[in-house]
Amino acid sequence: MSEHLTLLYRGPLSSCDYDCPYCPFAKRHDSPELLRADRAALERFTAWAAAYRHGRLSVLFTPWGEGLVRSWYRRAMVELSRLPHLERVAIQTNASCRTAWLAEADRSKLALWVTYHPGQVGEQRFLAKCAELTALGVRFSVGVVGQPEHLAAARRLRAALPAGVYLWVNAADGLTYTDAEAARWTELDPLFGYSRHPHRSAGLPCRTGESVVSVDGEGTVRRCHFVRPPLGNLYDDSYRAQLRPRECPLGSCDCHIGYVHLEPLPLYDVFAGGVLERIPHGW
């Protein structure tokens, strides 16, 4: 069986067009120099992916800011989707960008992980954007942060979205949910229980560092975004000798893009066919 490598790419971009009070990157403005560096780094990564010859690739872009308002992220998504050895390319986004560019992509391989931010975009405008994605045949999930003040908006969103669109809920950082509070969110997202509490991970086998790695704009490869020691560099192939089964060195993991790869959790089965875009199997 050919190798399948999943990369979580995060370049230097850290600017966003929203100013969510719970996000440290809200309304940040990157300098022209940083934006040029981010564009060059992404173009280098895309060229590397096009030349990759060791098996299949999947890519999830996890920018600190909003990527799709930048032309180079839209172009990278299109170009990657057309690669014959590319299985999936996805990005975390607020979907504030235009959608016409998606018609140029291979939409059987492209997907969006969309976050709805009440207070940053009108409800009807956001629903119209979701309708555009549906009409284009784009795979996407939609989610919200489980802030108490977002519950009513999340309920309206779930009622308005097509039943075939999965609505996920992320537990808010630092917030403890009572059973009654958790039950309200679970009514919207039956998988909220996985996000409600951090997962004990110390010493447990994890796919990161073996079949999943993170990459930054300089090509430094790490096992994931949360374990900092580098495994090597993408562009000199030094990382490849370090790919092997590994146990998690951290005490716990509380982010979906991390714990979804923990082997003791059943999430590769739960999200089979949609791990990167956070769409449960058969949804």
Short mmCIF file of N, CA, C and O in Angstrom, two decimals, residues 155-232:
data_model
loop_
_atom_site.label_atom_id
_atom_site.label_comp_id
_atom_site.label_asym_id
_atom_site.label_seq_id
_atom_site.Cartn_x
_atom_site.Cartn_y
_atom_site.Cartn_z
N ARG A 155 -28.58 27.49 17.59
CA ARG A 155 -29.84 26.76 17.38
C ARG A 155 -30.53 27.23 16.11
O ARG A 155 -31.06 26.42 15.34
N ARG A 156 -30.53 28.53 15.87
CA ARG A 156 -31.14 29.04 14.64
C ARG A 156 -30.37 28.54 13.41
O ARG A 156 -30.97 28.19 12.40
N LEU A 157 -29.05 28.51 13.54
CA LEU A 157 -28.22 28.04 12.43
C LEU A 157 -28.52 26.59 12.11
O LEU A 157 -28.69 26.22 10.95
N ARG A 158 -28.59 25.75 13.15
CA ARG A 158 -28.86 24.33 12.92
C ARG A 158 -30.22 24.15 12.25
O ARG A 158 -30.38 23.31 11.34
N ALA A 159 -31.20 24.92 12.66
CA ALA A 159 -32.53 24.79 12.09
C ALA A 159 -32.57 25.23 10.63
O ALA A 159 -33.34 24.71 9.83
N ALA A 160 -31.70 26.20 10.27
CA ALA A 160 -31.74 26.75 8.91
C ALA A 160 -30.86 25.98 7.94
O ALA A 160 -31.12 26.00 6.73
N LEU A 161 -29.83 25.31 8.43
CA LEU A 161 -28.94 24.57 7.54
C LEU A 161 -29.59 23.30 7.02
O LEU A 161 -30.42 22.70 7.72
N PRO A 162 -29.23 22.87 5.83
CA PRO A 162 -29.71 21.56 5.36
C PRO A 162 -29.29 20.46 6.33
O PRO A 162 -28.22 20.53 6.96
N ALA A 163 -30.10 19.44 6.46
CA ALA A 163 -29.81 18.36 7.40
C ALA A 163 -28.49 17.68 7.07
O ALA A 163 -27.82 17.13 7.95
N GLY A 164 -28.07 17.72 5.80
CA GLY A 164 -26.84 17.07 5.39
C GLY A 164 -25.58 17.83 5.74
O GLY A 164 -24.47 17.32 5.52
N VAL A 165 -25.70 19.04 6.29
CA VAL A 165 -24.53 19.80 6.71
C VAL A 165 -24.30 19.56 8.20
O VAL A 165 -25.17 19.85 9.02
N TYR A 166 -23.13 19.03 8.54
CA TYR A 166 -22.81 18.75 9.94
C TYR A 166 -22.47 20.05 10.66
O TYR A 166 -21.67 20.86 10.18
N LEU A 167 -23.07 20.25 11.82
CA LEU A 167 -22.76 21.39 12.68
C LEU A 167 -21.99 20.89 13.89
O LEU A 167 -22.50 20.11 14.68
N TRP A 168 -20.72 21.32 14.01
CA TRP A 168 -19.91 20.94 15.16
C TRP A 168 -19.85 22.08 16.16
O TRP A 168 -20.08 23.24 15.83
N VAL A 169 -19.54 21.74 17.39
CA VAL A 169 -19.40 22.73 18.46
C VAL A 169 -18.08 22.50 19.16
O VAL A 169 -17.79 21.39 19.63
N ASN A 170 -17.26 23.54 19.22
CA ASN A 170 -16.01 23.49 19.97
C ASN A 170 -16.24 24.00 21.38
O ASN A 170 -16.80 25.10 21.56
N ALA A 171 -15.82 23.26 22.37
CA ALA A 171 -15.86 23.77 23.73
C ALA A 171 -15.01 25.02 23.83
O ALA A 171 -13.91 25.08 23.28
N ALA A 172 -15.53 26.03 24.50
CA ALA A 172 -14.79 27.29 24.63
C ALA A 172 -13.60 27.10 25.56
O ALA A 172 -13.70 26.40 26.58
N ASP A 173 -12.48 27.72 25.22
CA ASP A 173 -11.28 27.62 26.05
C ASP A 173 -11.56 28.10 27.47
O ASP A 173 -12.11 29.19 27.68
N GLY A 174 -11.17 27.29 28.44
CA GLY A 174 -11.29 27.69 29.83
C GLY A 174 -12.68 27.59 30.42
O GLY A 174 -12.88 27.94 31.59
N LEU A 175 -13.64 27.11 29.64
CA LEU A 175 -15.01 27.04 30.13
C LEU A 175 -15.36 25.61 30.53
O LEU A 175 -15.12 24.67 29.77
N THR A 176 -15.89 25.45 31.73
CA THR A 176 -16.36 24.14 32.21
C THR A 176 -17.87 24.08 32.05
O THR A 176 -18.59 25.01 32.44
N TYR A 177 -18.36 22.98 31.46
CA TYR A 177 -19.79 22.84 31.20
C TYR A 177 -20.43 21.90 32.21
O TYR A 177 -19.92 20.79 32.45
N THR A 178 -21.53 22.34 32.79
CA THR A 178 -22.31 21.41 33.60
C THR A 178 -22.96 20.39 32.67
O THR A 178 -23.00 20.57 31.45
N ASP A 179 -23.48 19.31 33.25
CA ASP A 179 -24.14 18.31 32.42
C ASP A 179 -25.31 18.91 31.67
O ASP A 179 -25.56 18.58 30.50
N ALA A 180 -26.05 19.80 32.33
CA ALA A 180 -27.21 20.42 31.67
C ALA A 180 -26.75 21.31 30.52
O ALA A 180 -27.36 21.32 29.44
N GLU A 181 -25.68 22.08 30.74
CA GLU A 181 -25.16 22.94 29.68
C GLU A 181 -24.63 22.11 28.52
O GLU A 181 -24.88 22.43 27.35
N ALA A 182 -23.90 21.04 28.84
CA ALA A 182 -23.37 20.18 27.78
C ALA A 182 -24.49 19.54 26.98
O ALA A 182 -24.38 19.37 25.76
N ALA A 183 -25.57 19.20 27.64
CA ALA A 183 -26.69 18.56 26.95
C ALA A 183 -27.29 19.50 25.91
O ALA A 183 -27.72 19.05 24.83
N ARG A 184 -27.30 20.80 26.21
CA ARG A 184 -27.86 21.76 25.24
C ARG A 184 -27.01 21.80 23.97
O ARG A 184 -27.54 21.86 22.86
N TRP A 185 -25.70 21.76 24.14
CA TRP A 185 -24.83 21.77 22.97
C TRP A 185 -24.85 20.43 22.24
O TRP A 185 -24.74 20.38 21.02
N THR A 186 -25.02 19.35 23.00
CA THR A 186 -25.06 18.02 22.39
C THR A 186 -26.31 17.85 21.53
O THR A 186 -26.31 17.06 20.58
N GLU A 187 -27.37 18.57 21.84
CA GLU A 187 -28.56 18.54 20.98
C GLU A 187 -28.23 19.04 19.58
O GLU A 187 -28.83 18.60 18.60
N LEU A 188 -27.27 19.95 19.49
CA LEU A 188 -26.87 20.50 18.19
C LEU A 188 -25.77 19.66 17.56
O LEU A 188 -25.77 19.47 16.34
N ASP A 189 -24.82 19.21 18.36
CA ASP A 189 -23.69 18.41 17.88
C ASP A 189 -23.61 17.15 18.72
O ASP A 189 -23.13 17.19 19.86
N PRO A 190 -24.05 16.01 18.18
CA PRO A 190 -24.01 14.77 18.96
C PRO A 190 -22.61 14.34 19.36
O PRO A 190 -22.46 13.48 20.24
N LEU A 191 -21.59 14.95 18.74
CA LEU A 191 -20.20 14.61 19.06
C LEU A 191 -19.56 15.63 20.00
O LEU A 191 -18.34 15.59 20.21
N PHE A 192 -20.35 16.51 20.59
CA PHE A 192 -19.80 17.54 21.47
C PHE A 192 -19.03 16.94 22.64
O PHE A 192 -18.09 17.54 23.16
N GLY A 193 -19.41 15.75 23.06
CA GLY A 193 -18.73 15.10 24.18
C GLY A 193 -17.24 14.95 23.98
O GLY A 193 -16.47 14.97 24.95
N TYR A 194 -16.81 14.82 22.73
CA TYR A 194 -15.38 14.70 22.47
C TYR A 194 -14.64 16.01 22.70
O TYR A 194 -13.44 16.02 22.98
N SER A 195 -15.35 17.13 22.56
CA SER A 195 -14.73 18.43 22.74
C SER A 195 -14.88 18.96 24.16
O SER A 195 -14.10 19.82 24.59
N ARG A 196 -15.84 18.45 24.90
CA ARG A 196 -16.19 19.01 26.20
C ARG A 196 -15.02 19.01 27.17
O ARG A 196 -14.79 20.00 27.89
N HIS A 197 -14.27 17.93 27.24
CA HIS A 197 -13.15 17.82 28.18
C HIS A 197 -11.86 17.57 27.41
O HIS A 197 -11.86 16.88 26.38
N PRO A 198 -10.72 18.07 27.91
CA PRO A 198 -9.43 17.68 27.33
C PRO A 198 -9.24 16.17 27.44
O PRO A 198 -9.73 15.54 28.39
N HIS A 199 -8.53 15.61 26.49
CA HIS A 199 -8.28 14.18 26.49
C HIS A 199 -6.91 13.88 27.09
O HIS A 199 -5.91 14.48 26.68
N ARG A 200 -6.87 12.97 28.05
CA ARG A 200 -5.58 12.53 28.56
C ARG A 200 -4.82 11.88 27.42
O ARG A 200 -5.34 10.99 26.75
N SER A 201 -3.62 12.32 27.19
CA SER A 201 -2.88 11.82 26.03
C SER A 201 -1.48 11.30 26.37
O SER A 201 -0.85 10.65 25.53
N ALA A 202 -0.98 11.57 27.56
CA ALA A 202 0.40 11.21 27.90
C ALA A 202 0.64 9.71 27.71
O ALA A 202 -0.07 8.87 28.27
N GLY A 203 1.62 9.39 26.88
CA GLY A 203 1.99 8.01 26.67
C GLY A 203 1.10 7.23 25.73
O GLY A 203 1.35 6.05 25.48
N LEU A 204 0.08 7.89 25.18
CA LEU A 204 -0.84 7.18 24.29
C LEU A 204 -0.34 7.28 22.84
O LEU A 204 0.20 8.31 22.43
N PRO A 205 -0.57 6.23 22.07
CA PRO A 205 -0.13 6.27 20.67
C PRO A 205 -0.94 7.28 19.87
O PRO A 205 -2.16 7.39 20.04
N CYS A 206 -0.24 8.01 19.02
CA CYS A 206 -0.88 9.04 18.20
C CYS A 206 -0.30 8.96 16.80
O CYS A 206 0.89 8.69 16.62
N ARG A 207 -1.14 9.21 15.82
CA ARG A 207 -0.69 9.13 14.42
C ARG A 207 0.24 10.27 14.03
O ARG A 207 0.93 10.18 13.02
N THR A 208 0.23 11.35 14.85
CA THR A 208 1.14 12.46 14.52
C THR A 208 2.57 12.01 14.72
O THR A 208 2.90 11.30 15.66
N GLY A 209 3.42 12.43 13.80
CA GLY A 209 4.81 12.01 13.81
C GLY A 209 5.05 10.76 12.99
O GLY A 209 6.20 10.38 12.75
N GLU A 210 3.96 10.14 12.54
CA GLU A 210 4.08 8.96 11.69
C GLU A 210 3.41 9.19 10.34
O GLU A 210 4.07 9.27 9.30
N SER A 211 2.10 9.36 10.34
CA SER A 211 1.37 9.60 9.10
C SER A 211 0.79 11.00 9.04
O SER A 211 0.22 11.39 8.02
N VAL A 212 0.93 11.78 10.12
CA VAL A 212 0.43 13.15 10.19
C VAL A 212 1.53 14.02 10.77
O VAL A 212 2.13 13.66 11.79
N VAL A 213 1.82 15.15 10.13
CA VAL A 213 2.81 16.09 10.65
C VAL A 213 2.31 17.51 10.44
O VAL A 213 1.42 17.76 9.62
N SER A 214 2.90 18.44 11.17
CA SER A 214 2.63 19.86 10.94
C SER A 214 3.85 20.50 10.28
O SER A 214 4.99 20.05 10.47
N VAL A 215 3.60 21.54 9.49
CA VAL A 215 4.65 22.22 8.74
C VAL A 215 4.45 23.73 8.88
O VAL A 215 3.31 24.22 8.76
N ASP A 216 5.52 24.45 9.12
CA ASP A 216 5.41 25.91 9.17
C ASP A 216 5.93 26.52 7.88
O ASP A 216 6.34 25.81 6.95
N GLY A 217 5.94 27.84 7.82
CA GLY A 217 6.30 28.52 6.59
C GLY A 217 7.74 28.32 6.16
O GLY A 217 8.06 28.48 4.98
N GLU A 218 8.61 27.98 7.09
CA GLU A 218 10.01 27.73 6.76
C GLU A 218 10.27 26.27 6.40
O GLU A 218 11.40 25.89 6.09
N GLY A 219 9.22 25.45 6.47
CA GLY A 219 9.37 24.05 6.14
C GLY A 219 9.74 23.19 7.33
O GLY A 219 9.97 21.98 7.17
N THR A 220 9.80 23.76 8.53
CA THR A 220 10.10 22.97 9.72
C THR A 220 8.94 22.02 9.99
O THR A 220 7.78 22.44 10.06
N VAL A 221 9.27 20.74 10.12
CA VAL A 221 8.27 19.71 10.34
C VAL A 221 8.27 19.33 11.82
O VAL A 221 9.33 19.07 12.41
N ARG A 222 7.09 19.34 12.41
CA ARG A 222 6.90 18.86 13.78
C ARG A 222 5.82 17.81 13.76
O ARG A 222 5.06 17.71 12.80
N ARG A 223 5.72 17.03 14.83
CA ARG A 223 4.71 15.98 14.80
C ARG A 223 3.31 16.57 14.81
O ARG A 223 2.39 16.04 14.19
N CYS A 224 3.11 17.69 15.53
CA CYS A 224 1.82 18.40 15.48
C CYS A 224 2.06 19.83 15.93
O CYS A 224 3.16 20.20 16.32
N HIS A 225 1.03 20.62 15.89
CA HIS A 225 1.17 22.04 16.25
C HIS A 225 1.52 22.22 17.73
O HIS A 225 1.98 23.30 18.12
N PHE A 226 1.29 21.21 18.55
CA PHE A 226 1.38 21.38 19.99
C PHE A 226 2.63 20.75 20.60
O PHE A 226 2.90 20.96 21.77
N VAL A 227 3.36 19.97 19.83
CA VAL A 227 4.61 19.37 20.28
C VAL A 227 5.72 20.04 19.48
O VAL A 227 5.84 19.82 18.28
N ARG A 228 6.55 20.83 20.15
CA ARG A 228 7.42 21.76 19.45
C ARG A 228 8.73 21.18 18.91
O ARG A 228 9.26 21.71 17.92
N PRO A 229 9.34 20.15 19.50
CA PRO A 229 10.62 19.67 18.94
C PRO A 229 10.49 19.30 17.47
O PRO A 229 9.58 18.56 17.09
N PRO A 230 11.37 19.81 16.61
CA PRO A 230 11.26 19.53 15.18
C PRO A 230 11.70 18.13 14.82
O PRO A 230 12.53 17.51 15.51
N LEU A 231 11.12 17.63 13.73
CA LEU A 231 11.50 16.32 13.18
C LEU A 231 12.44 16.47 11.99
O LEU A 231 12.98 15.47 11.51
N GLY A 232 12.61 17.67 11.51
CA GLY A 232 13.44 17.90 10.33
C GLY A 232 12.81 18.97 9.48
O GLY A 232 11.96 19.74 9.95
#
